[in-house]
PDB file of C-alpha atoms in Angstrom:
ATOM      1  CA  MET M   1    -182.338  93.367 -80.020  1.00 94.00           C
ATOM      2  CA  ILE M   2    -179.262  90.940 -79.971  1.00 95.00           C
ATOM      3  CA  LYS M   3    -181.129  88.158 -81.259  1.00 96.00           C
ATOM      4  CA  ASN M   4    -182.405  90.087 -84.196  1.00 96.00           C
ATOM      5  CA  VAL M   5    -179.049  91.416 -84.779  1.00 96.00           C
ATOM      6  CA  LYS M   6    -177.735  88.200 -84.902  1.00 95.00           C
ATOM      7  CA  LEU M   7    -180.037  86.557 -87.576  1.00 96.00           C
ATOM      8  CA  ALA M   8    -179.942  90.245 -89.722  1.00 95.00           C
ATOM      9  CA  ILE M   9    -175.694  89.684 -89.952  1.00 94.00           C
ATOM     10  CA  ASN M  10    -174.896  86.475 -92.353  1.00 91.00           C
ATOM     11  CA  PRO M  11    -173.455  83.688 -90.382  1.00 90.00           C
ATOM     12  CA  LYS M  12    -170.189  84.149 -91.819  1.00 91.00           C
ATOM     13  CA  TYR M  13    -169.291  87.158 -90.022  1.00 92.00           C
ATOM     14  CA  GLN M  14    -168.119  86.230 -86.721  1.00 92.00           C
ATOM     15  CA  ASP M  15    -166.629  89.600 -85.303  1.00 95.00           C
ATOM     16  CA  TRP M  16    -168.942  91.914 -84.225  1.00 97.00           C
ATOM     17  CA  VAL M  17    -169.896  94.351 -81.619  1.00 97.00           C
ATOM     18  CA  LEU M  18    -173.680  96.103 -80.712  1.00 98.00           C
ATOM     19  CA  PHE M  19    -174.071  99.343 -79.471  1.00 98.00           C
ATOM     20  CA  LYS M  20    -176.812 100.207 -77.267  1.00 98.00           C
ATOM     21  CA  ASN M  21    -179.194 102.112 -79.751  1.00 98.00           C
ATOM     22  CA  GLY M  22    -178.722  99.315 -82.390  1.00 98.00           C
ATOM     23  CA  THR M  23    -175.783 100.140 -84.508  1.00 97.00           C
ATOM     24  CA  TYR M  24    -173.531  97.539 -84.694  1.00 97.00           C
ATOM     25  CA  ILE M  25    -170.187  97.177 -86.605  1.00 97.00           C
ATOM     26  CA  ILE M  26    -168.715  94.076 -88.014  1.00 96.00           C
ATOM     27  CA  PHE M  27    -165.198  93.372 -88.251  1.00 94.00           C
ATOM     28  CA  ASP M  28    -163.015  91.257 -91.018  1.00 89.00           C
ATOM     29  CA  ASN M  29    -160.517  91.345 -89.502  1.00 84.00           C
ATOM     30  CA  ALA M  30    -160.692  90.829 -85.750  1.00 86.00           C
ATOM     31  CA  ASP M  31    -157.688  88.413 -85.376  1.00 85.00           C
ATOM     32  CA  THR M  32    -155.146  91.520 -85.820  1.00 87.00           C
ATOM     33  CA  ILE M  33    -157.275  93.828 -83.505  1.00 88.00           C
ATOM     34  CA  LYS M  34    -155.751  94.198 -79.960  1.00 90.00           C
ATOM     35  CA  SER M  35    -159.201  94.893 -78.070  1.00 91.00           C
ATOM     36  CA  ILE M  36    -162.224  94.584 -80.564  1.00 93.00           C
ATOM     37  CA  ASN M  37    -164.643  96.782 -77.925  1.00 94.00           C
ATOM     38  CA  HIS M  38    -161.834  99.676 -77.931  1.00 95.00           C
ATOM     39  CA  GLU M  39    -161.549  99.510 -81.848  1.00 95.00           C
ATOM     40  CA  ALA M  40    -165.510  99.417 -82.302  1.00 96.00           C
ATOM     41  CA  ILE M  41    -165.511 102.670 -79.922  1.00 96.00           C
ATOM     42  CA  LYS M  42    -163.054 104.245 -81.708  1.00 96.00           C
ATOM     43  CA  GLN M  43    -164.924 103.847 -85.383  1.00 95.00           C
ATOM     44  CA  MET M  44    -168.329 104.558 -83.677  1.00 95.00           C
ATOM     45  CA  LYS M  45    -166.704 108.281 -82.651  1.00 95.00           C
ATOM     46  CA  GLU M  46    -165.455 108.280 -85.984  1.00 92.00           C
ATOM     47  CA  PHE M  47    -168.297 107.004 -88.174  1.00 91.00           C
ATOM     48  CA  GLY M  48    -171.079 107.551 -85.696  1.00 90.00           C
ATOM     49  CA  PRO M  49    -172.196 111.217 -85.673  1.00 89.00           C
ATOM     50  CA  VAL M  50    -174.175 112.216 -88.164  1.00 83.00           C
ATOM     51  CA  PHE M  51    -173.355 116.215 -89.778  1.00 74.00           C
ATOM     52  CA  ALA M  52    -175.506 117.664 -92.485  1.00 66.00           C
ATOM     53  CA  GLY M  53    -174.169 117.965 -95.936  1.00 64.00           C
ATOM     54  CA  GLY M  54    -171.566 114.836 -94.824  1.00 62.00           C
ATOM     55  CA  PRO M  55    -171.248 111.624 -96.032  1.00 60.00           C
ATOM     56  CA  ALA M  56    -172.406 110.702 -92.679  1.00 58.00           C
ATOM     57  CA  GLY M  57    -175.948 111.588 -94.065  1.00 61.00           C
ATOM     58  CA  ASP M  58    -176.023 109.156 -96.948  1.00 71.00           C
ATOM     59  CA  PHE M  59    -177.964 105.836 -96.210  1.00 84.00           C
ATOM     60  CA  ASN M  60    -179.293 102.641 -97.584  1.00 88.00           C
ATOM     61  CA  THR M  61    -182.142 100.507 -96.230  1.00 93.00           C
ATOM     62  CA  ILE M  62    -181.977  97.226 -96.220  1.00 93.00           C
ATOM     63  CA  HIS M  63    -184.794  95.019 -95.802  1.00 95.00           C
ATOM     64  CA  LEU M  64    -184.233  91.679 -93.594  1.00 96.00           C
ATOM     65  CA  THR M  65    -185.782  88.147 -94.358  1.00 94.00           C
ATOM     66  CA  GLN M  66    -184.678  86.073 -91.610  1.00 93.00           C
ATOM     67  CA  THR M  67    -186.088  88.130 -88.830  1.00 95.00           C
ATOM     68  CA  GLU M  68    -188.048  91.274 -88.349  1.00 95.00           C
ATOM     69  CA  GLY M  69    -187.088  94.841 -89.744  1.00 96.00           C
ATOM     70  CA  TRP M  70    -184.441  96.503 -91.278  1.00 97.00           C
ATOM     71  CA  ILE M  71    -181.120  97.376 -91.224  1.00 96.00           C
ATOM     72  CA  VAL M  72    -179.452 100.607 -92.118  1.00 95.00           C
ATOM     73  CA  SER M  73    -175.945 101.287 -93.847  1.00 92.00           C
ATOM     74  CA  GLY M  74    -174.139 104.649 -93.241  1.00 81.00           C
ATOM     75  CA  HIS M  75    -170.736 105.393 -94.568  1.00 76.00           C
ATOM     76  CA  GLY M  76    -168.594 103.121 -91.705  1.00 80.00           C
ATOM     77  CA  TYR M  77    -167.309 100.091 -93.627  1.00 85.00           C
ATOM     78  CA  GLY M  78    -169.025  97.366 -91.652  1.00 93.00           C
ATOM     79  CA  MET M  79    -171.235  99.625 -89.620  1.00 95.00           C
ATOM     80  CA  TYR M  80    -175.345  98.913 -89.632  1.00 96.00           C
ATOM     81  CA  THR M  81    -178.129 100.139 -87.536  1.00 97.00           C
ATOM     82  CA  TYR M  82    -181.015  97.375 -86.551  1.00 98.00           C
ATOM     83  CA  VAL M  83    -184.591  99.166 -86.662  1.00 98.00           C
ATOM     84  CA  SER M  84    -187.306  97.064 -85.251  1.00 97.00           C
ATOM     85  CA  PRO M  85    -190.624  97.419 -86.580  1.00 95.00           C
ATOM     86  CA  SER M  86    -192.180  98.210 -83.199  1.00 95.00           C
ATOM     87  CA  GLU M  87    -190.373 100.983 -83.133  1.00 96.00           C
ATOM     88  CA  LEU M  88    -191.805 103.025 -85.952  1.00 94.00           C
ATOM     89  CA  GLU M  89    -195.385 103.769 -87.302  1.00 91.00           C
ATOM     90  CA  ASN M  90    -194.662 105.037 -91.032  1.00 85.00           C
ATOM     91  CA  THR M  91    -192.283 101.802 -92.396  1.00 86.00           C
ATOM     92  CA  ASP M  92    -191.219 103.321 -95.482  1.00 91.00           C
ATOM     93  CA  ASP M  93    -187.955 103.437 -96.726  1.00 93.00           C
ATOM     94  CA  LEU M  94    -187.147 106.895 -96.207  1.00 91.00           C
ATOM     95  CA  GLN M  95    -188.689 107.039 -92.859  1.00 94.00           C
ATOM     96  CA  VAL M  96    -187.018 103.789 -91.716  1.00 95.00           C
ATOM     97  CA  GLY M  97    -183.568 105.054 -92.926  1.00 93.00           C
ATOM     98  CA  MET M  98    -184.244 108.716 -91.383  1.00 92.00           C
ATOM     99  CA  PHE M  99    -184.862 106.823 -88.000  1.00 95.00           C
ATOM    100  CA  GLY M 100    -181.788 104.518 -88.124  1.00 95.00           C
ATOM    101  CA  ARG M 101    -179.257 107.473 -89.015  1.00 92.00           C
ATOM    102  CA  SER M 102    -180.749 109.007 -85.895  1.00 94.00           C
ATOM    103  CA  LYS M 103    -180.169 105.969 -84.076  1.00 96.00           C
ATOM    104  CA  ARG M 104    -176.609 105.537 -85.146  1.00 95.00           C
ATOM    105  CA  ASP M 105    -175.920 109.154 -84.215  1.00 94.00           C
ATOM    106  CA  LEU M 106    -176.883 108.512 -81.107  1.00 97.00           C
ATOM    107  CA  ASP M 107    -174.133 105.793 -80.444  1.00 97.00           C
ATOM    108  CA  GLY M 108    -171.810 108.058 -82.180  1.00 95.00           C
ATOM    109  CA  LYS M 109    -171.794 110.555 -79.295  1.00 96.00           C
ATOM    110  CA  ASN M 110    -172.421 108.444 -77.155  1.00 97.00           C
ATOM    111  CA  PRO M 111    -170.890 105.005 -77.652  1.00 97.00           C
ATOM    112  CA  GLU M 112    -171.813 102.358 -74.953  1.00 97.00           C
ATOM    113  CA  VAL M 113    -171.420  98.854 -76.078  1.00 98.00           C
ATOM    114  CA  ILE M 114    -173.812  96.314 -75.088  1.00 98.00           C
ATOM    115  CA  TYR M 115    -173.042  93.009 -76.759  1.00 97.00           C
ATOM    116  CA  ILE M 116    -169.463  91.400 -78.581  1.00 95.00           C
ATOM    117  CA  ASN M 117    -169.625  88.706 -80.991  1.00 94.00           C
ATOM    118  CA  SER M 118    -166.276  87.258 -81.104  1.00 88.00           C
ATOM    119  CA  ARG M 119    -164.547  84.052 -82.245  1.00 81.00           C
ATOM    120  CA  LYS M 120    -161.399  85.107 -80.254  1.00 66.00           C
ATOM    121  CA  LYS M 121    -161.966  83.570 -76.588  1.00 51.00           C
TER     122      LYS M 121
END
């Protein structure tokens, strides 16, 4: 999953955090953040969980060109969820988007960071 997420992200974005279920957050201003890990968890708890009728239910499905699969965007700035073709049988945009949204919901309710990509050393 890490390899596919790396290929899904525009290379100009070097600071991002990946969660267990495939949701990742890109940071434009990581140099101004004391702990990118803590900030990512904070944002995931705020924007990850899905509540019916709210903006967290909205999504957009994006077909990837540099790797297989899709990313699903939500209402949190810089927050996306990677969906692999191996995770679904029906791969129309609605089904991919709903599945990605459910993965983001899982990450939002129980955020577990599995990878941090950062320019800061």
